[in-house]
Coordinates of C-alpha atoms and ligand atoms in Angstrom, one line a residue:
M1 CA 0.7 17.7 -8.4
T2 CA 3.3 20.2 -9.3
R3 CA 6.2 19.6 -11.8
P4 CA 8.8 19.6 -8.9
Q5 CA 6.7 17.0 -7.1
V6 CA 6.7 14.7 -10.1
V7 CA 10.5 15.3 -10.6
A8 CA 11.0 14.4 -6.9
Y9 CA 9.0 11.2 -7.4
E10 CA 11.1 10.2 -10.4
Q11 CA 14.4 10.8 -8.6
D12 CA 13.5 9.3 -5.2
G13 CA 10.9 6.7 -6.1
C14 CA 8.6 8.2 -3.5
L15 CA 6.8 11.3 -2.4
A16 CA 4.9 12.6 0.7
P17 CA 2.8 14.1 2.1
I18 CA -0.1 14.5 -0.3
T19 CA -3.4 15.6 1.2
V20 CA -6.2 13.5 -0.3
L21 CA -9.1 13.2 2.1
T22 CA -11.3 15.6 4.1
E23 CA -11.7 15.3 7.8
E24 CA -15.2 14.1 7.3
E25 CA -14.0 11.4 4.9
V26 CA -11.3 10.3 7.3
G27 CA -14.0 9.9 10.0
R28 CA -16.3 7.9 7.8
Y29 CA -13.7 5.5 6.5
R30 CA -12.1 5.0 9.9
A31 CA -15.5 4.0 11.3
L32 CA -16.0 1.5 8.4
F33 CA -12.5 0.1 8.9
D34 CA -13.2 -0.4 12.6
E35 CA -16.4 -2.3 11.6
L36 CA -14.4 -4.5 9.3
V37 CA -11.9 -5.3 12.0
D38 CA -14.7 -6.1 14.4
A39 CA -16.4 -8.3 11.9
A40 CA -13.2 -10.2 11.2
E41 CA -12.6 -10.6 15.0
L42 CA -9.1 -9.5 14.7
D43 CA -8.9 -8.2 18.2
G44 CA -7.3 -10.9 20.3
D45 CA -6.5 -12.9 17.1
N46 CA -3.2 -14.6 17.9
R47 CA -2.3 -15.9 14.5
P48 CA 1.0 -14.6 12.9
A49 CA 0.8 -11.1 11.6
R50 CA 1.0 -12.2 8.0
E51 CA -2.2 -14.3 8.4
R52 CA -4.0 -11.4 10.1
A53 CA -2.9 -9.1 7.2
R54 CA -4.3 -11.6 4.7
T55 CA -7.8 -11.2 6.2
L56 CA -7.7 -7.5 5.1
Y57 CA -6.6 -8.2 1.5
D58 CA -8.4 -6.8 -1.6
T59 CA -11.3 -5.3 0.4
H60 CA -11.9 -3.0 -2.6
R61 CA -13.1 -6.0 -4.6
V62 CA -15.7 -6.9 -1.9
H63 CA -17.0 -3.8 -0.3
H64 CA -18.0 -0.7 -2.2
W65 CA -16.7 1.6 0.5
Y66 CA -13.1 0.5 0.1
Y67 CA -13.4 0.9 -3.7
E68 CA -14.8 4.4 -3.1
L69 CA -11.9 5.3 -0.7
A70 CA -9.3 3.9 -3.1
T71 CA -10.6 6.0 -6.0
R72 CA -11.0 9.4 -4.4
P73 CA -10.3 11.9 -7.2
R74 CA -7.3 13.5 -5.5
I75 CA -5.7 10.0 -5.1
L76 CA -6.2 9.2 -8.8
D77 CA -4.9 12.7 -9.8
A78 CA -1.6 12.2 -7.9
V79 CA -1.2 8.6 -9.3
E80 CA -2.0 9.8 -12.8
S81 CA 0.8 12.4 -12.5
V82 CA 3.4 9.6 -12.0
I83 CA 2.2 6.7 -14.0
G84 CA -0.1 8.2 -16.6
P85 CA -3.8 8.5 -17.3
N86 CA -4.8 4.8 -17.7
L87 CA -5.0 3.4 -14.2
M88 CA -6.0 0.0 -12.8
I89 CA -6.0 -1.1 -9.1
W90 CA -4.2 -4.4 -9.0
M91 CA -4.4 -5.1 -5.2
T92 CA -5.1 -3.4 -1.9
N93 CA -3.9 -4.1 1.6
W94 CA -4.6 -2.7 5.1
F95 CA -1.7 -2.2 7.4
P96 CA -3.0 -1.5 11.0
K97 CA -0.6 -1.4 13.9
Y98 CA -1.9 -0.9 17.4
P99 CA -0.1 0.1 20.5
G100 CA 1.2 -3.0 22.2
D101 CA 1.0 -5.3 19.2
N102 CA 4.4 -6.1 17.9
T103 CA 3.5 -6.0 14.2
H104 CA 6.3 -4.6 12.0
I105 CA 7.2 -4.6 8.4
S106 CA 10.7 -5.6 7.5
W107 CA 12.7 -3.7 4.9
H108 CA 11.6 -4.9 1.4
Q109 CA 10.9 -4.1 -2.2
D110 CA 7.3 -4.8 -3.2
G111 CA 8.1 -5.9 -6.8
L112 CA 10.1 -9.0 -5.8
Y113 CA 7.1 -11.3 -5.4
W114 CA 4.6 -9.3 -7.4
T115 CA 4.1 -11.0 -10.8
L116 CA 4.2 -7.7 -12.7
Q117 CA 6.6 -6.5 -15.3
S118 CA 7.2 -2.8 -15.7
P119 CA 8.1 0.0 -13.4
N120 CA 4.7 1.7 -13.9
V121 CA 3.4 0.4 -10.6
V122 CA 3.0 2.6 -7.6
T123 CA 1.4 2.3 -4.1
A124 CA -0.7 5.0 -2.6
W125 CA -0.4 4.6 1.2
I126 CA -3.4 6.4 2.7
A127 CA -3.3 7.3 6.4
L128 CA -6.6 7.1 8.3
T129 CA -4.7 8.0 11.6
E130 CA -1.7 10.1 12.2
S131 CA 1.4 8.2 11.3
T132 CA 4.5 9.2 13.3
E133 CA 7.9 7.9 14.2
E134 CA 6.5 6.7 17.5
N135 CA 3.5 4.7 16.1
G136 CA 5.6 3.2 13.3
C137 CA 5.3 5.3 10.2
L138 CA 6.4 4.1 6.8
Q139 CA 10.2 4.5 6.3
V140 CA 11.8 4.6 2.9
L141 CA 15.2 4.7 1.3
P142 CA 14.9 7.4 -1.4
G143 CA 16.5 6.5 -4.7
S144 CA 16.6 2.7 -4.0
H145 CA 13.9 1.9 -6.6
N146 CA 16.2 1.2 -9.6
E147 CA 18.1 -1.8 -8.2
Q148 CA 16.7 -5.1 -7.0
L149 CA 18.3 -6.0 -3.7
P150 CA 18.6 -9.6 -2.3
H151 CA 16.1 -10.7 0.3
T152 CA 15.9 -13.5 2.8
E153 CA 12.6 -15.1 3.9
T154 CA 12.3 -15.1 7.6
Y155 CA 8.5 -15.9 8.2
A156 CA 9.0 -13.9 11.4
R157 CA 5.8 -14.1 13.5
D158 CA 5.3 -10.4 14.0
N159 CA 6.2 -9.5 10.4
A160 CA 3.1 -8.5 8.4
L161 CA 4.7 -9.5 5.0
S162 CA 3.6 -12.7 3.4
R163 CA 7.0 -14.4 3.7
G164 CA 8.6 -12.2 6.3
Q165 CA 10.9 -11.2 3.4
E166 CA 13.7 -8.9 4.4
I167 CA 16.4 -7.1 2.5
A168 CA 19.6 -9.0 3.2
V169 CA 21.9 -6.0 3.1
D170 CA 22.7 -3.5 5.8
I171 CA 20.7 -0.3 5.2
S172 CA 22.0 1.5 8.3
G173 CA 24.0 4.5 7.5
Q174 CA 21.9 5.2 4.4
E175 CA 19.4 8.1 4.2
V176 CA 16.2 6.8 5.7
R177 CA 13.2 9.0 5.4
N178 CA 10.2 8.9 7.7
F179 CA 6.9 9.4 6.1
V180 CA 5.1 11.3 8.9
L181 CA 1.5 11.9 7.8
N182 CA -1.6 13.4 9.2
P183 CA -4.9 11.6 8.9
G184 CA -6.1 12.0 5.3
Q185 CA -2.6 12.4 3.8
M186 CA -0.9 9.8 1.7
S187 CA 2.5 8.9 0.4
L188 CA 3.4 7.3 -2.9
H189 CA 6.1 4.6 -3.3
H190 CA 7.4 3.0 -6.5
V191 CA 7.2 -0.8 -6.8
G192 CA 11.0 -1.1 -6.5
L193 CA 11.5 1.2 -3.5
A194 CA 13.0 -0.2 -0.3
H195 CA 10.7 0.5 2.6
G196 CA 9.5 -0.9 5.9
S197 CA 8.2 0.2 9.3
N198 CA 8.9 -0.4 13.0
K199 CA 6.4 -1.6 15.6
N200 CA 4.0 0.9 17.2
V201 CA 5.6 1.9 20.5
S202 CA 3.1 4.7 21.3
R203 CA 0.9 4.4 24.4
D204 CA -2.4 5.0 22.7
S205 CA -2.0 5.9 19.0
P206 CA -3.1 3.3 16.5
R207 CA -1.5 3.6 13.0
I208 CA -3.8 2.6 10.2
G209 CA -2.9 2.8 6.5
Y210 CA -4.6 1.6 3.3
A211 CA -2.1 0.6 0.6
V212 CA -3.6 0.8 -2.9
R213 CA -1.5 -0.7 -5.6
F214 CA -2.0 1.0 -9.0
A215 CA -0.7 -0.2 -12.3
S216 CA -0.9 1.5 -15.7
T217 CA -2.6 -0.5 -18.3
D218 CA 0.6 -1.2 -20.2
V219 CA 1.9 -3.4 -17.3
V220 CA 2.2 -7.1 -18.1
A221 CA 1.4 -9.9 -15.7
K222 CA 4.5 -12.2 -15.6
D223 CA 3.0 -15.4 -14.1
K224 CA 0.4 -16.7 -16.5
S225 CA -0.5 -19.5 -14.1
D226 CA -1.7 -17.2 -11.4
S227 CA -5.1 -16.2 -12.7
D228 CA -5.9 -14.0 -9.7
A229 CA -2.8 -11.9 -10.4
Q230 CA -4.0 -11.3 -13.9
T231 CA -7.2 -9.5 -12.8
A232 CA -7.4 -5.8 -12.1
M233 CA -10.0 -3.0 -11.9
L234 CA -9.8 -0.2 -14.4
V235 CA -10.5 3.0 -12.4
R236 CA -9.5 5.8 -14.8
G237 CA -8.9 6.1 -18.5
H238 CA -8.9 3.3 -21.1
D239 CA -7.3 -0.1 -21.4
E240 CA -5.8 -0.3 -24.8
Y241 CA -3.7 -3.3 -24.0
G242 CA -6.0 -6.0 -22.6
H243 CA -3.2 -7.5 -20.5
F244 CA -5.5 -8.0 -17.5
D245 CA -8.9 -9.5 -17.1
L246 CA -10.8 -6.4 -15.9
I247 CA -13.2 -6.9 -13.0
D248 CA -16.1 -4.6 -12.0
P249 CA -16.2 -2.6 -8.8
P250 CA -18.5 -4.0 -6.1
V251 CA -22.1 -2.8 -6.1
A252 CA -22.9 0.0 -3.7
Ligands
AKG301 O1 2.4 -0.1 6.3 C1 3.6 -0.3 6.4 O2 4.3 0.1 7.3 C2 4.3 -1.0 5.2 C3 3.4 -1.0 4.0 C4 4.0 -1.7 2.8 O3 4.9 -2.5 2.8 C5 3.4 -1.3 1.5 O4 2.5 -0.5 1.5 O5 3.9 -1.8 0.5
FE2_302 FE1 5.6 -2.9 0.8

């Protein structure tokens, strides 16, 4: 990334678009994702959106392909530019939204329920389809990453977040930025940034994104009782802190 891009990330807590995958890679990973969805029988699954989303959690720990996708060199290069050279993947999530499903993601800040201490945590949101205003692209409030805002827990059925958590303040009238992406592009968002997305109102355009949560090795896990939250995968550099139990990538 260029110096102005890094400065923009520091000011805004976010940055897009960054091109990270070739067309061929997009095709391959899209086919693999569709297989995953078929295998999980998510089509016609009427559970609340948060439970469906849970099915697609941490796939990089289970299938080599998703580890491979999450660690494409251009993704790691961009992440390194904003949080430094020693990188772990802490968590991954898929966020598919299909035409006609009502799935949306309320305005929230990721860090609220994540048991991590430190601002050196960033999500790479990688688009495997086009992501547009119509099909419900990610929306962000630039510059909102330095202040924790109050949230309410709605458990709304069509909300893909674990508790339907939603920012309890009015964000209308503030500068909302739409992260319109082509397939193979990604955005970065800081752990404290306010963001969300509307439902997909397109006729025939699925919106599929892979959210890879990166932490630098200096990050500390706050909740010592949650052993799962204290595991992570080192994907670049060295771990000189030992704050997390490092897990190996899945075998190919
Ligand atoms: O996919 C979306 O629209 C929201 C994703 C999100 O909340 C995240 O990646 O942290
Ligand atoms: Fe989020």
